[in-house]
């Protein structure tokens, strides 16, 4: 055992890279880059309105999905792990609805 | 009868009855996930507060549809395109979103090199892990440098500035005065991007630690590179938060 600790360099032989896996990583990166590029085009060509905000939020959710599912490997975890992390975020959805309504009311009160 | 004896010897055990990990993940990885969930709550509280305060202020409509020139006002919420439109070495050129676009690209690329490091860790390839961790660290430090420039530009302000009640001119923003719009705009900018930047900074520190551990062979001796995976989860989360900050602070 002591020998392993003293000469750890020689003990481990790395396995060759899995081409398929690495291709998938770059494909995900390409999707993230492409979605960001689309966001830029929309930011410069489209007038600011509710539709543009909806498109931006939709594209952000797409990017978030690819980061969590592929980069953070969530797609390949057990269902119970994935749901116990994703389900509690329902409170964030509620927070958004509650506070944005509140913000509108505050503006009404100010005017 | 024979089947009954077999089932007597090996009692039926459910997934959650013990003796195995039902989620097929180690304690450390599971706790990293739940830490990130709690961190997601903190960040969404900040971003939703931004949304609420923005909606409770009037929108600046001086330059709607490309008509008219944009005039910053203390009463109306500023248009981010008109505030964050500077790029280093190009003073006075109106380039909205270009610099944050570069920052986004840097952070996404550092996320890619992080996954490549995790992938190399699965194969016990120490040299590749070292190489990709180093790229990730460089990406993180570059992002922090960009953010420092963004902050100093925001604090220094535009060439025009605003006139204060006592007749003096004020340029830029701090936590008490803000030339771009309502005071809370500057406060939220400092808090949200500052909180994200703090996460990037601690991420870089963690990356340097695991780079050191990889270099001295700690993970080879341990037999697995799971620590790289756990720090990787944190690093991707930082990238994920930036995606949301980018949308809600700079795009909308």
mmCIF file with all atom_site columns, N, CA and C in Angstrom, chain B residues 161-207:
data_model
loop_
_atom_site.group_PDB
_atom_site.id
_atom_site.type_symbol
_atom_site.label_atom_id
_atom_site.label_alt_id
_atom_site.label_comp_id
_atom_site.label_asym_id
_atom_site.label_entity_id
_atom_site.label_seq_id
_atom_site.pdbx_PDB_ins_code
_atom_site.Cartn_x
_atom_site.Cartn_y
_atom_site.Cartn_z
_atom_site.occupancy
_atom_site.B_iso_or_equiv
_atom_site.pdbx_formal_charge
_atom_site.auth_seq_id
_atom_site.auth_comp_id
_atom_site.auth_asym_id
_atom_site.auth_atom_id
_atom_site.pdbx_PDB_model_num
ATOM 1   N N  . UNK B 1 161 ? -22.968 63.574 -17.392 1.00 0.00 ? 161 UNK B N  1
ATOM 2   C CA . UNK B 1 161 ? -23.303 63.612 -15.979 1.00 0.00 ? 161 UNK B CA 1
ATOM 3   C C  . UNK B 1 161 ? -24.646 64.270 -15.711 1.00 0.00 ? 161 UNK B C  1
ATOM 4   N N  . UNK B 1 162 ? -24.940 64.556 -14.453 1.00 0.00 ? 162 UNK B N  1
ATOM 5   C CA . UNK B 1 162 ? -26.181 65.258 -14.100 1.00 0.00 ? 162 UNK B CA 1
ATOM 6   C C  . UNK B 1 162 ? -25.855 66.435 -13.190 1.00 0.00 ? 162 UNK B C  1
ATOM 7   N N  . UNK B 1 163 ? -26.768 67.405 -13.161 1.00 0.00 ? 163 UNK B N  1
ATOM 8   C CA . UNK B 1 163 ? -26.611 68.539 -12.246 1.00 0.00 ? 163 UNK B CA 1
ATOM 9   C C  . UNK B 1 163 ? -27.372 68.244 -10.966 1.00 0.00 ? 163 UNK B C  1
ATOM 10  N N  . UNK B 1 164 ? -26.713 68.415 -9.843  1.00 0.00 ? 164 UNK B N  1
ATOM 11  C CA . UNK B 1 164 ? -27.362 68.167 -8.554  1.00 0.00 ? 164 UNK B CA 1
ATOM 12  C C  . UNK B 1 164 ? -28.075 69.431 -8.073  1.00 0.00 ? 164 UNK B C  1
ATOM 13  N N  . UNK B 1 165 ? -28.877 69.279 -7.005  1.00 0.00 ? 165 UNK B N  1
ATOM 14  C CA . UNK B 1 165 ? -29.681 70.394 -6.488  1.00 0.00 ? 165 UNK B CA 1
ATOM 15  C C  . UNK B 1 165 ? -28.806 71.567 -6.046  1.00 0.00 ? 165 UNK B C  1
ATOM 16  N N  . UNK B 1 166 ? -27.610 71.275 -5.532  1.00 0.00 ? 166 UNK B N  1
ATOM 17  C CA . UNK B 1 166 ? -26.747 72.359 -5.056  1.00 0.00 ? 166 UNK B CA 1
ATOM 18  C C  . UNK B 1 166 ? -25.936 72.989 -6.187  1.00 0.00 ? 166 UNK B C  1
ATOM 19  N N  . UNK B 1 167 ? -26.241 72.614 -7.443  1.00 0.00 ? 167 UNK B N  1
ATOM 20  C CA . UNK B 1 167 ? -25.584 73.249 -8.576  1.00 0.00 ? 167 UNK B CA 1
ATOM 21  C C  . UNK B 1 167 ? -24.328 72.556 -9.064  1.00 0.00 ? 167 UNK B C  1
ATOM 22  N N  . UNK B 1 168 ? -23.825 71.566 -8.309  1.00 0.00 ? 168 UNK B N  1
ATOM 23  C CA . UNK B 1 168 ? -22.617 70.864 -8.742  1.00 0.00 ? 168 UNK B CA 1
ATOM 24  C C  . UNK B 1 168 ? -22.975 69.769 -9.737  1.00 0.00 ? 168 UNK B C  1
ATOM 25  N N  . UNK B 1 169 ? -21.952 69.351 -10.496 1.00 0.00 ? 169 UNK B N  1
ATOM 26  C CA . UNK B 1 169 ? -22.136 68.271 -11.463 1.00 0.00 ? 169 UNK B CA 1
ATOM 27  C C  . UNK B 1 169 ? -21.792 66.942 -10.795 1.00 0.00 ? 169 UNK B C  1
ATOM 28  N N  . UNK B 1 170 ? -22.518 65.878 -11.187 1.00 0.00 ? 170 UNK B N  1
ATOM 29  C CA . UNK B 1 170 ? -22.176 64.552 -10.681 1.00 0.00 ? 170 UNK B CA 1
ATOM 30  C C  . UNK B 1 170 ? -22.074 63.577 -11.845 1.00 0.00 ? 170 UNK B C  1
ATOM 31  N N  . UNK B 1 171 ? -21.006 62.768 -11.826 1.00 0.00 ? 171 UNK B N  1
ATOM 32  C CA . UNK B 1 171 ? -20.802 61.777 -12.883 1.00 0.00 ? 171 UNK B CA 1
ATOM 33  C C  . UNK B 1 171 ? -20.842 60.367 -12.303 1.00 0.00 ? 171 UNK B C  1
ATOM 34  N N  . UNK B 1 172 ? -21.508 59.442 -12.997 1.00 0.00 ? 172 UNK B N  1
ATOM 35  C CA . UNK B 1 172 ? -21.477 58.042 -12.612 1.00 0.00 ? 172 UNK B CA 1
ATOM 36  C C  . UNK B 1 172 ? -22.484 57.697 -11.540 1.00 0.00 ? 172 UNK B C  1
ATOM 37  N N  . UNK B 1 173 ? -22.148 56.712 -10.721 1.00 0.00 ? 173 UNK B N  1
ATOM 38  C CA . UNK B 1 173 ? -23.098 56.240 -9.726  1.00 0.00 ? 173 UNK B CA 1
ATOM 39  C C  . UNK B 1 173 ? -22.390 55.674 -8.519  1.00 0.00 ? 173 UNK B C  1
ATOM 40  N N  . UNK B 1 174 ? -23.027 55.815 -7.363  1.00 0.00 ? 174 UNK B N  1
ATOM 41  C CA . UNK B 1 174 ? -22.639 55.074 -6.163  1.00 0.00 ? 174 UNK B CA 1
ATOM 42  C C  . UNK B 1 174 ? -23.920 54.679 -5.452  1.00 0.00 ? 174 UNK B C  1
ATOM 43  N N  . UNK B 1 175 ? -23.841 54.310 -4.180  1.00 0.00 ? 175 UNK B N  1
ATOM 44  C CA . UNK B 1 175 ? -25.048 53.821 -3.511  1.00 0.00 ? 175 UNK B CA 1
ATOM 45  C C  . UNK B 1 175 ? -25.988 54.956 -3.106  1.00 0.00 ? 175 UNK B C  1
ATOM 46  N N  . UNK B 1 176 ? -25.558 56.228 -3.276  1.00 0.00 ? 176 UNK B N  1
ATOM 47  C CA . UNK B 1 176 ? -26.405 57.364 -2.872  1.00 0.00 ? 176 UNK B CA 1
ATOM 48  C C  . UNK B 1 176 ? -26.859 58.220 -4.038  1.00 0.00 ? 176 UNK B C  1
ATOM 49  N N  . UNK B 1 177 ? -26.013 58.375 -5.061  1.00 0.00 ? 177 UNK B N  1
ATOM 50  C CA . UNK B 1 177 ? -26.352 59.201 -6.224  1.00 0.00 ? 177 UNK B CA 1
ATOM 51  C C  . UNK B 1 177 ? -26.146 58.351 -7.473  1.00 0.00 ? 177 UNK B C  1
ATOM 52  N N  . UNK B 1 178 ? -26.967 58.630 -8.499  1.00 0.00 ? 178 UNK B N  1
ATOM 53  C CA . UNK B 1 178 ? -26.918 57.816 -9.704  1.00 0.00 ? 178 UNK B CA 1
ATOM 54  C C  . UNK B 1 178 ? -27.350 58.668 -10.880 1.00 0.00 ? 178 UNK B C  1
ATOM 55  N N  . UNK B 1 179 ? -26.450 58.838 -11.859 1.00 0.00 ? 179 UNK B N  1
ATOM 56  C CA . UNK B 1 179 ? -26.795 59.701 -12.984 1.00 0.00 ? 179 UNK B CA 1
ATOM 57  C C  . UNK B 1 179 ? -27.679 59.013 -14.010 1.00 0.00 ? 179 UNK B C  1
ATOM 58  N N  . UNK B 1 180 ? -27.768 57.688 -13.984 1.00 0.00 ? 180 UNK B N  1
ATOM 59  C CA . UNK B 1 180 ? -28.442 56.943 -15.051 1.00 0.00 ? 180 UNK B CA 1
ATOM 60  C C  . UNK B 1 180 ? -29.956 56.902 -14.890 1.00 0.00 ? 180 UNK B C  1
ATOM 61  N N  . UNK B 1 181 ? -30.443 57.002 -13.642 1.00 0.00 ? 181 UNK B N  1
ATOM 62  C CA . UNK B 1 181 ? -31.879 56.875 -13.421 1.00 0.00 ? 181 UNK B CA 1
ATOM 63  C C  . UNK B 1 181 ? -32.172 56.817 -11.941 1.00 0.00 ? 181 UNK B C  1
ATOM 64  N N  . UNK B 1 182 ? -33.289 56.182 -11.548 1.00 0.00 ? 182 UNK B N  1
ATOM 65  C CA . UNK B 1 182 ? -33.611 56.067 -10.128 1.00 0.00 ? 182 UNK B CA 1
ATOM 66  C C  . UNK B 1 182 ? -32.472 55.413 -9.347  1.00 0.00 ? 182 UNK B C  1
ATOM 67  N N  . UNK B 1 183 ? -32.288 55.843 -8.107  1.00 0.00 ? 183 UNK B N  1
ATOM 68  C CA . UNK B 1 183 ? -31.181 55.351 -7.297  1.00 0.00 ? 183 UNK B CA 1
ATOM 69  C C  . UNK B 1 183 ? -31.124 53.831 -7.220  1.00 0.00 ? 183 UNK B C  1
ATOM 70  N N  . UNK B 1 184 ? -32.312 53.194 -7.121  1.00 0.00 ? 184 UNK B N  1
ATOM 71  C CA . UNK B 1 184 ? -32.329 51.739 -6.948  1.00 0.00 ? 184 UNK B CA 1
ATOM 72  C C  . UNK B 1 184 ? -31.723 51.006 -8.138  1.00 0.00 ? 184 UNK B C  1
ATOM 73  N N  . UNK B 1 185 ? -31.728 51.646 -9.320  1.00 0.00 ? 185 UNK B N  1
ATOM 74  C CA . UNK B 1 185 ? -31.103 51.003 -10.479 1.00 0.00 ? 185 UNK B CA 1
ATOM 75  C C  . UNK B 1 185 ? -29.625 50.732 -10.212 1.00 0.00 ? 185 UNK B C  1
ATOM 76  N N  . UNK B 1 186 ? -28.921 51.746 -9.707  1.00 0.00 ? 186 UNK B N  1
ATOM 77  C CA . UNK B 1 186 ? -27.491 51.564 -9.402  1.00 0.00 ? 186 UNK B CA 1
ATOM 78  C C  . UNK B 1 186 ? -27.303 50.574 -8.256  1.00 0.00 ? 186 UNK B C  1
ATOM 79  N N  . UNK B 1 187 ? -28.152 50.687 -7.220  1.00 0.00 ? 187 UNK B N  1
ATOM 80  C CA . UNK B 1 187 ? -28.010 49.785 -6.072  1.00 0.00 ? 187 UNK B CA 1
ATOM 81  C C  . UNK B 1 187 ? -28.173 48.324 -6.501  1.00 0.00 ? 187 UNK B C  1
ATOM 82  N N  . UNK B 1 188 ? -29.213 48.078 -7.342  1.00 0.00 ? 188 UNK B N  1
ATOM 83  C CA . UNK B 1 188 ? -29.442 46.706 -7.789  1.00 0.00 ? 188 UNK B CA 1
ATOM 84  C C  . UNK B 1 188 ? -28.311 46.224 -8.694  1.00 0.00 ? 188 UNK B C  1
ATOM 85  N N  . UNK B 1 189 ? -27.773 47.141 -9.519  1.00 0.00 ? 189 UNK B N  1
ATOM 86  C CA . UNK B 1 189 ? -26.630 46.757 -10.354 1.00 0.00 ? 189 UNK B CA 1
ATOM 87  C C  . UNK B 1 189 ? -25.477 46.291 -9.477  1.00 0.00 ? 189 UNK B C  1
ATOM 88  N N  . UNK B 1 190 ? -25.157 47.075 -8.447  1.00 0.00 ? 190 UNK B N  1
ATOM 89  C CA . UNK B 1 190 ? -24.037 46.705 -7.578  1.00 0.00 ? 190 UNK B CA 1
ATOM 90  C C  . UNK B 1 190 ? -24.317 45.400 -6.841  1.00 0.00 ? 190 UNK B C  1
ATOM 91  N N  . UNK B 1 191 ? -25.540 45.241 -6.343  1.00 0.00 ? 191 UNK B N  1
ATOM 92  C CA . UNK B 1 191 ? -25.833 44.048 -5.546  1.00 0.00 ? 191 UNK B CA 1
ATOM 93  C C  . UNK B 1 191 ? -25.889 42.787 -6.394  1.00 0.00 ? 191 UNK B C  1
ATOM 94  N N  . UNK B 1 192 ? -26.588 42.843 -7.526  1.00 0.00 ? 192 UNK B N  1
ATOM 95  C CA . UNK B 1 192 ? -26.779 41.620 -8.315  1.00 0.00 ? 192 UNK B CA 1
ATOM 96  C C  . UNK B 1 192 ? -25.492 41.201 -9.012  1.00 0.00 ? 192 UNK B C  1
ATOM 97  N N  . UNK B 1 193 ? -24.861 42.137 -9.764  1.00 0.00 ? 193 UNK B N  1
ATOM 98  C CA . UNK B 1 193 ? -23.625 41.721 -10.433 1.00 0.00 ? 193 UNK B CA 1
ATOM 99  C C  . UNK B 1 193 ? -22.515 41.502 -9.409  1.00 0.00 ? 193 UNK B C  1
ATOM 100 N N  . UNK B 1 194 ? -22.575 42.222 -8.297  1.00 0.00 ? 194 UNK B N  1
ATOM 101 C CA . UNK B 1 194 ? -21.574 42.022 -7.252  1.00 0.00 ? 194 UNK B CA 1
ATOM 102 C C  . UNK B 1 194 ? -21.708 40.658 -6.600  1.00 0.00 ? 194 UNK B C  1
ATOM 103 N N  . UNK B 1 195 ? -22.943 40.245 -6.333  1.00 0.00 ? 195 UNK B N  1
ATOM 104 C CA . UNK B 1 195 ? -23.174 38.928 -5.717  1.00 0.00 ? 195 UNK B CA 1
ATOM 105 C C  . UNK B 1 195 ? -22.762 37.814 -6.678  1.00 0.00 ? 195 UNK B C  1
ATOM 106 N N  . UNK B 1 196 ? -23.053 38.027 -7.966  1.00 0.00 ? 196 UNK B N  1
ATOM 107 C CA . UNK B 1 196 ? -22.625 37.042 -8.959  1.00 0.00 ? 196 UNK B CA 1
ATOM 108 C C  . UNK B 1 196 ? -21.096 37.014 -9.054  1.00 0.00 ? 196 UNK B C  1
ATOM 109 N N  . UNK B 1 197 ? -20.484 38.210 -9.065  1.00 0.00 ? 197 UNK B N  1
ATOM 110 C CA . UNK B 1 197 ? -19.024 38.275 -9.140  1.00 0.00 ? 197 UNK B CA 1
ATOM 111 C C  . UNK B 1 197 ? -18.364 37.601 -7.944  1.00 0.00 ? 197 UNK B C  1
ATOM 112 N N  . UNK B 1 198 ? -18.972 37.726 -6.766  1.00 0.00 ? 198 UNK B N  1
ATOM 113 C CA . UNK B 1 198 ? -18.440 37.048 -5.582  1.00 0.00 ? 198 UNK B CA 1
ATOM 114 C C  . UNK B 1 198 ? -18.464 35.532 -5.780  1.00 0.00 ? 198 UNK B C  1
ATOM 115 N N  . UNK B 1 199 ? -19.541 35.053 -6.418  1.00 0.00 ? 199 UNK B N  1
ATOM 116 C CA . UNK B 1 199 ? -19.621 33.621 -6.709  1.00 0.00 ? 199 UNK B CA 1
ATOM 117 C C  . UNK B 1 199 ? -18.535 33.198 -7.692  1.00 0.00 ? 199 UNK B C  1
ATOM 118 N N  . UNK B 1 200 ? -18.305 34.032 -8.718  1.00 0.00 ? 200 UNK B N  1
ATOM 119 C CA . UNK B 1 200 ? -17.242 33.696 -9.671  1.00 0.00 ? 200 UNK B CA 1
ATOM 120 C C  . UNK B 1 200 ? -15.903 33.655 -8.954  1.00 0.00 ? 200 UNK B C  1
ATOM 121 N N  . UNK B 1 201 ? -15.682 34.641 -8.075  1.00 0.00 ? 201 UNK B N  1
ATOM 122 C CA . UNK B 1 201 ? -14.414 34.704 -7.339  1.00 0.00 ? 201 UNK B CA 1
ATOM 123 C C  . UNK B 1 201 ? -14.219 33.451 -6.491  1.00 0.00 ? 201 UNK B C  1
ATOM 124 N N  . UNK B 1 202 ? -15.260 33.045 -5.726  1.00 0.00 ? 202 UNK B N  1
ATOM 125 C CA . UNK B 1 202 ? -15.072 31.844 -4.903  1.00 0.00 ? 202 UNK B CA 1
ATOM 126 C C  . UNK B 1 202 ? -14.933 30.610 -5.793  1.00 0.00 ? 202 UNK B C  1
ATOM 127 N N  . UNK B 1 203 ? -15.601 30.639 -6.963  1.00 0.00 ? 203 UNK B N  1
ATOM 128 C CA . UNK B 1 203 ? -15.427 29.534 -7.912  1.00 0.00 ? 203 UNK B CA 1
ATOM 129 C C  . UNK B 1 203 ? -13.985 29.429 -8.371  1.00 0.00 ? 203 UNK B C  1
ATOM 130 N N  . UNK B 1 204 ? -13.367 30.570 -8.668  1.00 0.00 ? 204 UNK B N  1
ATOM 131 C CA . UNK B 1 204 ? -11.967 30.555 -9.116  1.00 0.00 ? 204 UNK B CA 1
ATOM 132 C C  . UNK B 1 204 ? -11.069 30.011 -8.007  1.00 0.00 ? 204 UNK B C  1
ATOM 133 N N  . UNK B 1 205 ? -11.342 30.423 -6.744  1.00 0.00 ? 205 UNK B N  1
ATOM 134 C CA . UNK B 1 205 ? -10.541 29.930 -5.618  1.00 0.00 ? 205 UNK B CA 1
ATOM 135 C C  . UNK B 1 205 ? -10.667 28.405 -5.508  1.00 0.00 ? 205 UNK B C  1
ATOM 136 N N  . UNK B 1 206 ? -11.917 27.893 -5.617  1.00 0.00 ? 206 UNK B N  1
ATOM 137 C CA . UNK B 1 206 ? -12.132 26.440 -5.547  1.00 0.00 ? 206 UNK B CA 1
ATOM 138 C C  . UNK B 1 206 ? -11.421 25.733 -6.698  1.00 0.00 ? 206 UNK B C  1
ATOM 139 N N  . UNK B 1 207 ? -11.480 26.334 -7.900  1.00 0.00 ? 207 UNK B N  1
ATOM 140 C CA . UNK B 1 207 ? -10.824 25.730 -9.060  1.00 0.00 ? 207 UNK B CA 1
ATOM 141 C C  . UNK B 1 207 ? -9.315  25.656 -8.860  1.00 0.00 ? 207 UNK B C  1
#
